[in-house]
Amino acid sequence: MQQICDILLCSDYIVTQDKERRILENAALAIHDGIVIALDSKETLQKHFTPTQHIDKPQTLIMPGLVNTHTHVSMTFLRGLSDDLALMDWLNKHIFPVEAHLTPELVMFSSLLGYAEMLRTGTTACMDVYIFEDAVLHAADRSGIRCMGGEAIFNFPSAACPHSRDAFMRTRQLAERYHKHPRLSVCAAPHSVYTTTPEILEQSVALADELNLPLHIHLAESETETLTSLKQHGKRPIPYCHDLGLLRPGTTLAHVVDISPEELDILAQTGAYVAHNPSSNMKLASGIAPVIAMQERGIPVGLGTDGAASNNRLNMFTEMGRAALLHKVHSLDPTALPAQTVLDMGTRDGAKIFGKPELGSLTVGAPADLAMLRLSEPNMQPLYTPTSQLVYAATGMEVCLTMVAGEILYQDGIFTRLDYVEIPRQAQAIRAWSQKQRPQTHQTS
């Protein structure tokens, strides 16, 4: 007797990312109520299941959805506005002045554009920090993607919050609103060491403890940050945050570039996570995070795009490829950070950092969060090793289907929840607005 399922999804290859890292050929997934209920050969599942929807695409590959562990999705409105600058100049002279005039509506539309890019390139979950984060999470709800969001907490006014206490209030409100949401969650998000105070960081830890929230902070991002921390607090960023109680399981540290071996040991002992952002760190010349040393110590490391202002892409395939190559040339070791390790960072490790390790693989009982890629594209042929192809050859534009919790959100050029005709129109209006907000000395003719 055949079993009912919502979707039977068939493909030439399924890269399961399970504990054994199995790659199945001529295989299929049966999905019901958003969950993978069977995984076997196409022939077997076609015999045993009667699906409501049967999708059989030759010359394709299915993989778990990618998890972006650090981004500012709505910063798509700043994509290309100010490039080729050092971190602090870029922030203080170009980014912060424009952000001071932001509105919830601008953040909403910019977020929708960012989520469209993510879904188009196979990302199914992201960890976001920004201002007007209620608009960011509302856009995530509309798009169907998974998102953990946090209102950025500063020691100076933002367009959303005149005072840090307002950011704490917004965090509390978001946590109450989304604590039972199936796809959205909230973190406490002090922006960084150099934009907060010891009191703000201690209050962030206290709020996280009270509401059982994870923490997310930019940390050890550059040598300049280290010098600032030494001047202001008499300590380097890692020991400073450790003494304030931030470093612990459930805390995600974005970047972690300027760090000593002794400080790596501290991270390993505390159980904190790291979000590695290779493209952003290279573009801003912040340095190279010692990812290999982190992994040798057992520190969980995921991949992030950062915002589109410091990367220009929200494409996790780009991050996987660049991470693999960056650490090979940095270590002068072609065996460093092999393709399988990098794919783990984009899926399994990212899912752990996101707080839902079940998202990182395609196994029976796991949520049906996945991406399907066309293998017929020229850059995907010939195919010897699917894992290698995903890390070194794929661009993300081969994705032909993206699914979250069993719901197809993108397929063959169509976004099922988003009006993509309207999004580029809004992007042009946002571009005109952003140009007007730039300091006069930096405007282009």
CSV table of C-alpha atoms in Angstrom, one decimal:
chain,number,residue,atom,x,y,z
A,1,MET,CA,0.0,0.0,0.0
A,2,GLN,CA,1.4,3.4,-1.0
A,3,GLN,CA,2.0,6.1,1.5
A,4,ILE,CA,0.9,9.7,1.0
A,5,CYS,CA,3.4,12.5,1.0
A,6,ASP,CA,3.3,16.2,0.0
A,7,ILE,CA,6.3,16.3,-2.3
A,8,LEU,CA,8.4,13.6,-3.9
A,9,LEU,CA,11.6,15.3,-5.0
A,10,CYS,CA,13.9,13.3,-7.4
A,11,SER,CA,17.4,14.1,-8.5
A,12,ASP,CA,20.6,12.6,-10.0
A,13,TYR,CA,22.5,13.2,-6.7
A,14,ILE,CA,21.5,14.0,-3.1
A,15,VAL,CA,24.4,15.3,-1.0
A,16,THR,CA,23.0,14.3,2.4
A,17,GLN,CA,25.6,15.8,4.7
A,18,ASP,CA,24.6,13.2,7.2
A,19,LYS,CA,27.1,11.8,9.7
A,20,GLU,CA,28.6,9.5,7.1
A,21,ARG,CA,28.5,12.3,4.4
A,22,ARG,CA,26.6,10.0,2.1
A,23,ILE,CA,26.0,11.0,-1.5
A,24,LEU,CA,23.1,9.1,-3.1
A,25,GLU,CA,22.7,8.7,-6.8
A,26,ASN,CA,19.4,8.5,-8.7
A,27,ALA,CA,17.7,9.2,-5.4
A,28,ALA,CA,14.6,10.9,-4.0
A,29,LEU,CA,13.2,12.6,-0.9
A,30,ALA,CA,9.7,12.2,0.4
A,31,ILE,CA,8.5,15.3,2.2
A,32,HIS,CA,5.4,15.6,4.4
A,33,ASP,CA,4.4,18.4,6.7
A,34,GLY,CA,7.8,20.1,6.1
A,35,ILE,CA,9.8,17.1,7.2
A,36,VAL,CA,11.9,14.6,5.3
A,37,ILE,CA,10.1,11.3,5.9
A,38,ALA,CA,12.0,9.0,3.5
A,39,LEU,CA,15.3,9.1,1.6
A,40,ASP,CA,16.1,6.3,-0.8
A,41,SER,CA,16.5,5.5,-4.5
A,42,LYS,CA,14.1,7.1,-6.9
A,43,GLU,CA,12.8,3.8,-7.9
A,44,THR,CA,12.0,2.7,-4.3
A,45,LEU,CA,10.3,5.9,-3.3
A,46,GLN,CA,8.2,6.1,-6.5
A,47,LYS,CA,6.9,2.6,-5.7
A,48,HIS,CA,6.0,3.4,-2.0
A,49,PHE,CA,4.7,7.0,-2.1
A,50,THR,CA,1.8,8.8,-3.7
A,51,PRO,CA,2.8,12.5,-3.7
A,52,THR,CA,0.6,15.5,-4.0
A,53,GLN,CA,3.5,17.0,-6.0
A,54,HIS,CA,6.0,15.0,-7.9
A,55,ILE,CA,9.2,16.9,-9.0
A,56,ASP,CA,11.6,14.8,-11.1
A,57,LYS,CA,14.5,16.9,-12.5
A,58,PRO,CA,17.2,15.2,-14.4
A,59,GLN,CA,20.8,16.6,-14.3
A,60,THR,CA,20.3,18.1,-10.9
A,61,LEU,CA,21.8,17.8,-7.4
A,62,ILE,CA,20.0,18.3,-4.1
A,63,MET,CA,21.9,19.5,-1.0
A,64,PRO,CA,21.0,20.9,2.4
A,65,GLY,CA,20.1,24.6,2.4
A,66,LEU,CA,23.1,26.9,3.3
A,67,VAL,CA,23.2,28.7,6.6
A,68,ASN,CA,24.6,32.3,6.7
A,69,THR,CA,25.9,32.8,10.2
A,70,HIS,CA,26.5,36.6,10.0
A,71,THR,CA,24.8,39.2,7.8
A,72,HIS,CA,23.1,42.5,7.7
A,73,VAL,CA,20.6,41.6,5.1
A,74,SER,CA,19.0,45.0,4.6
A,75,MET,CA,22.3,46.6,3.9
A,76,THR,CA,21.6,45.7,0.3
A,77,PHE,CA,20.6,49.4,0.0
A,78,LEU,CA,24.3,50.3,0.5
A,79,ARG,CA,25.7,47.7,-2.1
A,80,GLY,CA,28.4,49.5,-4.0
A,81,LEU,CA,27.8,52.9,-2.4
A,82,SER,CA,31.3,53.1,-0.8
A,83,ASP,CA,34.0,50.6,-1.8
A,84,ASP,CA,37.8,50.2,-1.4
A,85,LEU,CA,38.1,51.7,2.1
A,86,ALA,CA,39.5,50.7,5.5
A,87,LEU,CA,37.0,49.4,8.0
A,88,MET,CA,36.8,52.4,10.3
A,89,ASP,CA,36.8,55.0,7.5
A,90,TRP,CA,34.2,53.0,5.7
A,91,LEU,CA,32.0,52.8,8.8
A,92,ASN,CA,32.4,56.3,10.3
A,93,LYS,CA,32.6,58.4,7.1
A,94,HIS,CA,30.3,56.5,4.8
A,95,ILE,CA,28.0,53.9,6.4
A,96,PHE,CA,26.9,55.4,9.7
A,97,PRO,CA,26.1,58.8,8.2
A,98,VAL,CA,23.6,57.3,5.7
A,99,GLU,CA,22.2,54.8,8.3
A,100,ALA,CA,21.4,57.7,10.6
A,101,HIS,CA,18.5,58.6,8.3
A,102,LEU,CA,17.0,55.1,7.8
A,103,THR,CA,13.3,54.3,8.2
A,104,PRO,CA,11.6,51.0,8.8
A,105,GLU,CA,10.1,51.0,5.3
A,106,LEU,CA,13.6,51.3,3.7
A,107,VAL,CA,14.9,48.5,5.9
A,108,MET,CA,11.9,46.4,5.0
A,109,PHE,CA,12.3,46.7,1.2
A,110,SER,CA,16.1,46.3,1.4
A,111,SER,CA,15.6,43.2,3.4
A,112,LEU,CA,13.2,41.7,0.9
A,113,LEU,CA,15.9,42.3,-1.8
A,114,GLY,CA,18.5,40.6,0.3
A,115,TYR,CA,16.3,37.6,1.0
A,116,ALA,CA,15.5,37.2,-2.7
A,117,GLU,CA,19.3,37.0,-3.3
A,118,MET,CA,19.8,34.5,-0.6
A,119,LEU,CA,16.9,32.2,-1.7
A,120,ARG,CA,18.0,32.5,-5.3
A,121,THR,CA,21.4,31.2,-4.3
A,122,GLY,CA,20.4,28.4,-2.0
A,123,THR,CA,20.5,30.0,1.5
A,124,THR,CA,17.7,28.9,3.7
A,125,ALA,CA,18.7,30.4,7.1
A,126,CYS,CA,20.6,33.4,8.2
A,127,MET,CA,21.7,35.2,11.4
A,128,ASP,CA,21.1,39.0,11.1
A,129,VAL,CA,22.0,42.0,13.2
A,130,TYR,CA,20.8,45.5,12.3
A,131,ILE,CA,18.6,48.5,13.3
A,132,PHE,CA,14.8,48.3,12.8
A,133,GLU,CA,15.2,44.6,13.2
A,134,ASP,CA,11.5,44.2,13.5
A,135,ALA,CA,11.3,45.2,9.8
A,136,VAL,CA,14.1,42.7,9.0
A,137,LEU,CA,12.2,39.9,10.7
A,138,HIS,CA,8.9,40.9,9.2
A,139,ALA,CA,10.5,40.7,5.8
A,140,ALA,CA,11.9,37.3,6.6
A,141,ASP,CA,8.4,36.2,7.6
A,142,ARG,CA,7.1,37.4,4.2
A,143,SER,CA,9.9,35.7,2.2
A,144,GLY,CA,9.6,32.3,4.0
A,145,ILE,CA,13.3,32.1,5.0
A,146,ARG,CA,14.6,31.2,8.5
A,147,CYS,CA,16.1,34.1,10.4
A,148,MET,CA,17.6,34.8,13.8
A,149,GLY,CA,17.6,38.6,14.2
A,150,GLY,CA,18.9,41.0,16.8
A,151,GLU,CA,18.4,44.8,17.2
A,152,ALA,CA,21.9,46.3,17.2
A,153,ILE,CA,22.8,47.9,20.5
A,154,PHE,CA,25.1,50.9,20.5
A,155,ASN,CA,26.3,53.5,23.0
A,156,PHE,CA,25.1,56.3,20.6
A,157,PRO,CA,21.8,57.0,19.0
A,158,SER,CA,20.7,55.1,15.9
A,159,ALA,CA,17.8,55.9,13.6
A,160,ALA,CA,15.8,53.2,15.4
A,161,CYS,CA,16.9,53.8,19.0
A,162,PRO,CA,17.8,57.2,20.6
A,163,HIS,CA,19.4,55.3,23.5
A,164,SER,CA,20.8,51.9,24.2
A,165,ARG,CA,17.8,51.2,26.6
A,166,ASP,CA,15.5,51.6,23.6
A,167,ALA,CA,17.5,48.8,21.8
A,168,PHE,CA,17.1,46.6,24.8
A,169,MET,CA,13.4,47.3,24.9
A,170,ARG,CA,13.1,46.4,21.2
A,171,THR,CA,15.0,43.2,21.8
A,172,ARG,CA,12.6,42.3,24.6
A,173,GLN,CA,9.6,43.0,22.4
A,174,LEU,CA,11.0,41.0,19.5
A,175,ALA,CA,11.7,38.1,21.8
A,176,GLU,CA,8.1,38.1,23.1
A,177,ARG,CA,6.7,38.4,19.5
A,178,TYR,CA,8.7,35.6,18.0
A,179,HIS,CA,9.3,33.1,20.8
A,180,LYS,CA,6.9,30.6,19.3
A,181,HIS,CA,7.5,31.3,15.6
A,182,PRO,CA,8.5,28.2,13.7
A,183,ARG,CA,11.1,30.0,11.5
A,184,LEU,CA,12.1,33.2,13.3
A,185,SER,CA,14.0,33.7,16.5
A,186,VAL,CA,15.8,36.6,18.3
A,187,CYS,CA,19.3,37.2,19.8
A,188,ALA,CA,20.7,39.9,22.0
A,189,ALA,CA,23.1,41.9,19.7
A,190,PRO,CA,25.5,44.4,21.2
A,191,HIS,CA,27.2,45.7,18.0
A,192,SER,CA,30.9,45.5,19.0
A,193,VAL,CA,33.5,46.4,21.7
A,194,TYR,CA,34.2,49.8,20.1
A,195,THR,CA,30.5,50.9,19.8
A,196,THR,CA,29.4,49.9,23.3
A,197,THR,CA,30.4,50.2,27.0
A,198,PRO,CA,31.1,47.6,29.7
A,199,GLU,CA,27.7,48.4,31.1
A,200,ILE,CA,25.9,47.7,27.8
A,201,LEU,CA,27.7,44.4,27.4
A,202,GLU,CA,26.9,43.3,30.9
A,203,GLN,CA,23.2,44.3,30.3
A,204,SER,CA,23.2,42.3,27.1
A,205,VAL,CA,24.4,39.2,29.0
A,206,ALA,CA,21.8,39.8,31.6
A,207,LEU,CA,19.0,40.2,29.1
A,208,ALA,CA,20.1,37.1,27.2
A,209,ASP,CA,20.1,35.1,30.5
A,210,GLU,CA,16.6,36.4,31.4
A,211,LEU,CA,15.0,35.7,28.1
A,212,ASN,CA,17.1,32.6,27.2
A,213,LEU,CA,18.5,34.3,24.1
A,214,PRO,CA,21.8,33.7,22.3
A,215,LEU,CA,24.3,36.6,21.9
A,216,HIS,CA,25.8,37.9,18.6
A,217,ILE,CA,28.6,40.5,18.5
A,218,HIS,CA,31.3,41.7,16.1
A,219,LEU,CA,34.6,40.8,17.8
A,220,ALA,CA,38.3,41.0,17.1
A,221,GLU,CA,37.6,42.3,13.6
A,222,SER,CA,40.8,44.2,13.0
A,223,GLU,CA,44.1,45.4,14.6
A,224,THR,CA,42.5,48.9,14.9
A,225,GLU,CA,39.7,47.4,17.0
A,226,THR,CA,42.3,45.8,19.3
A,227,LEU,CA,44.2,49.1,19.7
A,228,THR,CA,41.0,50.9,20.5
A,229,SER,CA,40.1,48.3,23.1
A,230,LEU,CA,43.5,48.5,24.7
A,231,LYS,CA,43.2,52.2,24.9
A,232,GLN,CA,39.6,52.3,26.2
A,233,HIS,CA,39.6,49.2,28.5
A,234,GLY,CA,43.2,48.2,29.0
A,235,LYS,CA,42.4,44.8,27.5
A,236,ARG,CA,42.3,43.1,24.1
A,237,PRO,CA,38.8,42.4,22.8
A,238,ILE,CA,38.7,38.7,23.6
A,239,PRO,CA,39.8,38.9,27.2
A,240,TYR,CA,37.6,42.0,27.7
A,241,CYS,CA,34.5,40.2,26.6
A,242,HIS,CA,35.4,37.0,28.4
A,243,ASP,CA,35.7,38.9,31.7
A,244,LEU,CA,32.3,40.4,31.1
A,245,GLY,CA,30.7,37.0,30.5
A,246,LEU,CA,29.9,37.2,26.8
A,247,LEU,CA,32.0,34.2,25.7
A,248,ARG,CA,29.9,31.0,26.2
A,249,PRO,CA,27.9,28.4,24.3
A,250,GLY,CA,25.3,30.2,22.2
A,251,THR,CA,27.4,33.3,21.6
A,252,THR,CA,28.3,34.0,18.0
A,253,LEU,CA,31.4,36.1,17.4
A,254,ALA,CA,31.6,37.6,13.9
A,255,HIS,CA,35.0,37.9,12.2
A,256,VAL,CA,37.5,37.1,14.9
A,257,VAL,CA,40.5,38.1,12.8
A,258,ASP,CA,43.0,39.6,15.3
A,259,ILE,CA,43.4,36.9,17.9
A,260,SER,CA,46.3,35.3,19.7
A,261,PRO,CA,46.8,31.5,20.3
A,262,GLU,CA,46.1,32.1,24.0
A,263,GLU,CA,42.8,33.8,23.1
A,264,LEU,CA,41.9,30.9,20.8
A,265,ASP,CA,42.3,28.7,23.8
A,266,ILE,CA,39.8,30.9,25.7
A,267,LEU,CA,37.3,30.5,22.9
A,268,ALA,CA,37.7,26.8,22.9
A,269,GLN,CA,37.2,26.6,26.7
A,270,THR,CA,34.1,28.8,26.7
A,271,GLY,CA,32.3,27.1,23.8
A,272,ALA,CA,31.6,30.3,21.8
A,273,TYR,CA,31.0,30.1,18.1
A,274,VAL,CA,32.7,32.0,15.2
A,275,ALA,CA,31.2,33.3,12.1
A,276,HIS,CA,33.9,33.5,9.4
A,277,ASN,CA,33.4,36.2,6.8
A,278,PRO,CA,36.2,35.7,4.2
A,279,SER,CA,34.9,38.1,1.5
A,280,SER,CA,34.2,41.0,3.9
A,281,ASN,CA,37.5,40.6,5.7
A,282,MET,CA,39.4,40.5,2.4
A,283,LYS,CA,37.6,43.5,0.9
A,284,LEU,CA,38.1,45.7,4.0
A,285,ALA,CA,41.7,44.3,4.4
A,286,SER,CA,40.8,43.5,8.0
A,287,GLY,CA,43.0,40.4,8.0
A,288,ILE,CA,42.6,36.6,7.9
A,289,ALA,CA,40.8,34.7,10.6
A,290,PRO,CA,42.9,31.7,11.8
A,291,VAL,CA,40.1,29.2,10.9
A,292,ILE,CA,42.4,26.2,10.8
A,293,ALA,CA,43.7,26.9,14.3
A,294,MET,CA,40.1,27.3,15.5
A,295,GLN,CA,39.0,24.0,14.0
A,296,GLU,CA,42.0,22.3,15.5
A,297,ARG,CA,40.8,23.4,18.9
A,298,GLY,CA,37.2,22.3,18.3
A,299,ILE,CA,35.8,25.8,18.0
A,300,PRO,CA,32.6,25.7,15.8
A,301,VAL,CA,33.1,27.9,12.7
A,302,GLY,CA,30.4,28.8,10.3
A,303,LEU,CA,30.4,31.0,7.2
A,304,GLY,CA,28.8,34.5,6.8
A,305,THR,CA,28.5,37.0,4.0
A,306,ASP,CA,28.4,40.1,6.3
A,307,GLY,CA,26.3,42.8,4.7
A,308,ALA,CA,26.2,43.7,1.0
A,309,ALA,CA,28.0,46.9,1.7
A,310,SER,CA,31.2,45.2,2.7
A,311,ASN,CA,30.9,42.2,0.5
A,312,ASN,CA,28.5,43.2,-2.4
A,313,ARG,CA,27.0,39.7,-2.4
A,314,LEU,CA,24.8,37.6,-0.1
A,315,ASN,CA,25.9,34.4,-1.8
A,316,MET,CA,27.1,31.6,0.3
A,317,PHE,CA,28.6,29.7,-2.6
A,318,THR,CA,30.9,32.6,-3.0
A,319,GLU,CA,31.9,32.4,0.6
A,320,MET,CA,32.6,28.7,0.5
A,321,GLY,CA,34.8,29.0,-2.6
A,322,ARG,CA,36.7,32.0,-1.2
A,323,ALA,CA,37.2,30.4,2.3
A,324,ALA,CA,38.7,27.3,0.7
A,325,LEU,CA,41.1,29.2,-1.4
A,326,LEU,CA,42.0,31.9,1.1
A,327,HIS,CA,43.2,29.5,3.7
A,328,LYS,CA,45.2,27.4,1.2
A,329,VAL,CA,47.2,30.4,0.1
A,330,HIS,CA,47.5,31.8,3.6
A,331,SER,CA,48.9,28.6,4.9
A,332,LEU,CA,50.8,27.7,1.7
A,333,ASP,CA,49.1,24.3,2.1
A,334,PRO,CA,46.9,23.1,-0.7
A,335,THR,CA,45.4,20.4,1.6
A,336,ALA,CA,44.1,23.1,4.1
A,337,LEU,CA,40.4,23.5,4.4
A,338,PRO,CA,39.3,20.8,1.9
A,339,ALA,CA,36.0,21.0,0.1
A,340,GLN,CA,34.2,18.7,2.6
A,341,THR,CA,35.3,20.8,5.5
A,342,VAL,CA,34.1,24.0,3.8
A,343,LEU,CA,30.8,22.4,2.9
A,344,ASP,CA,30.3,21.4,6.5
A,345,MET,CA,30.9,25.0,7.5
A,346,GLY,CA,28.2,26.1,5.2
A,347,THR,CA,25.7,23.5,6.3
A,348,ARG,CA,26.2,21.4,9.4
A,349,ASP,CA,28.4,23.8,11.4
A,350,GLY,CA,26.3,26.8,10.4
A,351,ALA,CA,23.1,25.0,11.5
A,352,LYS,CA,24.7,24.3,14.9
A,353,ILE,CA,25.6,27.9,15.3
A,354,PHE,CA,22.0,28.9,14.2
A,355,GLY,CA,20.8,26.7,17.1
A,356,LYS,CA,19.1,24.1,15.0
A,357,PRO,CA,21.6,21.4,14.1
A,358,GLU,CA,18.9,19.4,12.4
A,359,LEU,CA,18.9,21.9,9.5
A,360,GLY,CA,22.4,20.9,8.4
A,361,SER,CA,21.7,17.6,6.8
A,362,LEU,CA,19.1,15.8,4.7
A,363,THR,CA,18.0,12.8,6.8
A,364,VAL,CA,14.8,11.2,7.8
A,365,GLY,CA,13.1,13.4,10.4
A,366,ALA,CA,15.0,16.6,9.4
A,367,PRO,CA,13.3,19.7,8.2
A,368,ALA,CA,13.1,19.9,4.4
A,369,ASP,CA,15.4,22.9,4.0
A,370,LEU,CA,17.3,22.3,0.7
A,371,ALA,CA,18.5,23.6,-2.6
A,372,MET,CA,18.5,21.9,-6.0
A,373,LEU,CA,21.2,22.9,-8.5
A,374,ARG,CA,21.3,22.3,-12.3
A,375,LEU,CA,24.2,20.1,-13.3
A,376,SER,CA,23.7,20.9,-16.9
A,377,GLU,CA,25.4,24.3,-16.6
A,378,PRO,CA,28.8,24.4,-18.4
A,379,ASN,CA,30.7,25.1,-15.2
A,380,MET,CA,29.2,22.0,-13.5
A,381,GLN,CA,30.5,19.5,-16.1
A,382,PRO,CA,32.0,17.0,-16.0
A,383,LEU,CA,31.2,16.0,-12.5
A,384,TYR,CA,33.6,13.7,-10.7
A,385,THR,CA,33.0,14.7,-7.0
A,386,PRO,CA,29.8,16.5,-6.1
A,387,THR,CA,31.3,18.0,-2.9
A,388,SER,CA,34.2,19.5,-4.9
A,389,GLN,CA,31.8,20.8,-7.5
A,390,LEU,CA,29.7,22.6,-4.9
A,391,VAL,CA,32.7,24.4,-3.3
A,392,TYR,CA,35.0,25.1,-6.3
A,393,ALA,CA,32.8,25.2,-9.3
A,394,ALA,CA,29.3,26.3,-8.3
A,395,THR,CA,28.4,30.0,-8.4
A,396,GLY,CA,25.0,29.8,-6.7
A,397,MET,CA,23.2,30.8,-10.0
A,398,GLU,CA,22.8,27.1,-10.8
A,399,VAL,CA,20.2,26.9,-8.0
A,400,CYS,CA,16.8,26.1,-9.6
A,401,LEU,CA,14.8,25.4,-6.5
A,402,THR,CA,15.0,26.5,-2.8
A,403,MET,CA,12.8,25.0,-0.2
A,404,VAL,CA,12.3,25.8,3.5
A,405,ALA,CA,10.3,23.5,5.8
A,406,GLY,CA,8.9,21.7,2.7
A,407,GLU,CA,7.7,24.9,1.1
A,408,ILE,CA,9.2,25.9,-2.3
A,409,LEU,CA,10.2,29.5,-2.1
A,410,TYR,CA,12.1,29.8,-5.3
A,411,GLN,CA,11.8,27.7,-8.5
A,412,ASP,CA,13.1,28.3,-12.0
A,413,GLY,CA,13.1,32.1,-11.8
A,414,ILE,CA,9.9,32.5,-9.7
A,415,PHE,CA,9.8,33.6,-6.1
A,416,THR,CA,6.6,32.1,-4.7
A,417,ARG,CA,6.2,34.6,-1.9
A,418,LEU,CA,7.9,37.7,-3.2
A,419,ASP,CA,6.8,40.1,-5.9
A,420,TYR,CA,10.1,40.3,-7.6
A,421,VAL,CA,8.8,42.7,-10.3
A,422,GLU,CA,8.3,45.3,-7.5
A,423,ILE,CA,11.5,44.7,-5.6
A,424,PRO,CA,13.9,46.2,-8.3
A,425,ARG,CA,11.6,49.2,-8.6
A,426,GLN,CA,12.0,49.8,-4.9
A,427,ALA,CA,15.7,49.3,-5.1
A,428,GLN,CA,16.0,52.1,-7.6
A,429,ALA,CA,14.0,54.4,-5.3
A,430,ILE,CA,16.3,53.4,-2.4
A,431,ARG,CA,19.3,54.1,-4.5
A,432,ALA,CA,18.1,57.7,-5.1
A,433,TRP,CA,17.4,58.1,-1.4
A,434,SER,CA,20.9,56.8,-0.3
A,435,GLN,CA,22.7,59.1,-2.7
A,436,LYS,CA,20.9,62.1,-1.1
A,437,GLN,CA,22.0,61.0,2.4
A,438,ARG,CA,25.7,60.8,1.7
A,439,PRO,CA,27.9,63.5,3.2
A,440,GLN,CA,28.4,66.1,0.5
A,441,THR,CA,32.2,65.6,0.4
A,442,HIS,CA,31.7,62.0,-0.6
A,443,GLN,CA,29.0,62.3,-3.2
A,444,THR,CA,29.7,61.3,-6.8
A,445,SER,CA,29.0,63.5,-9.8
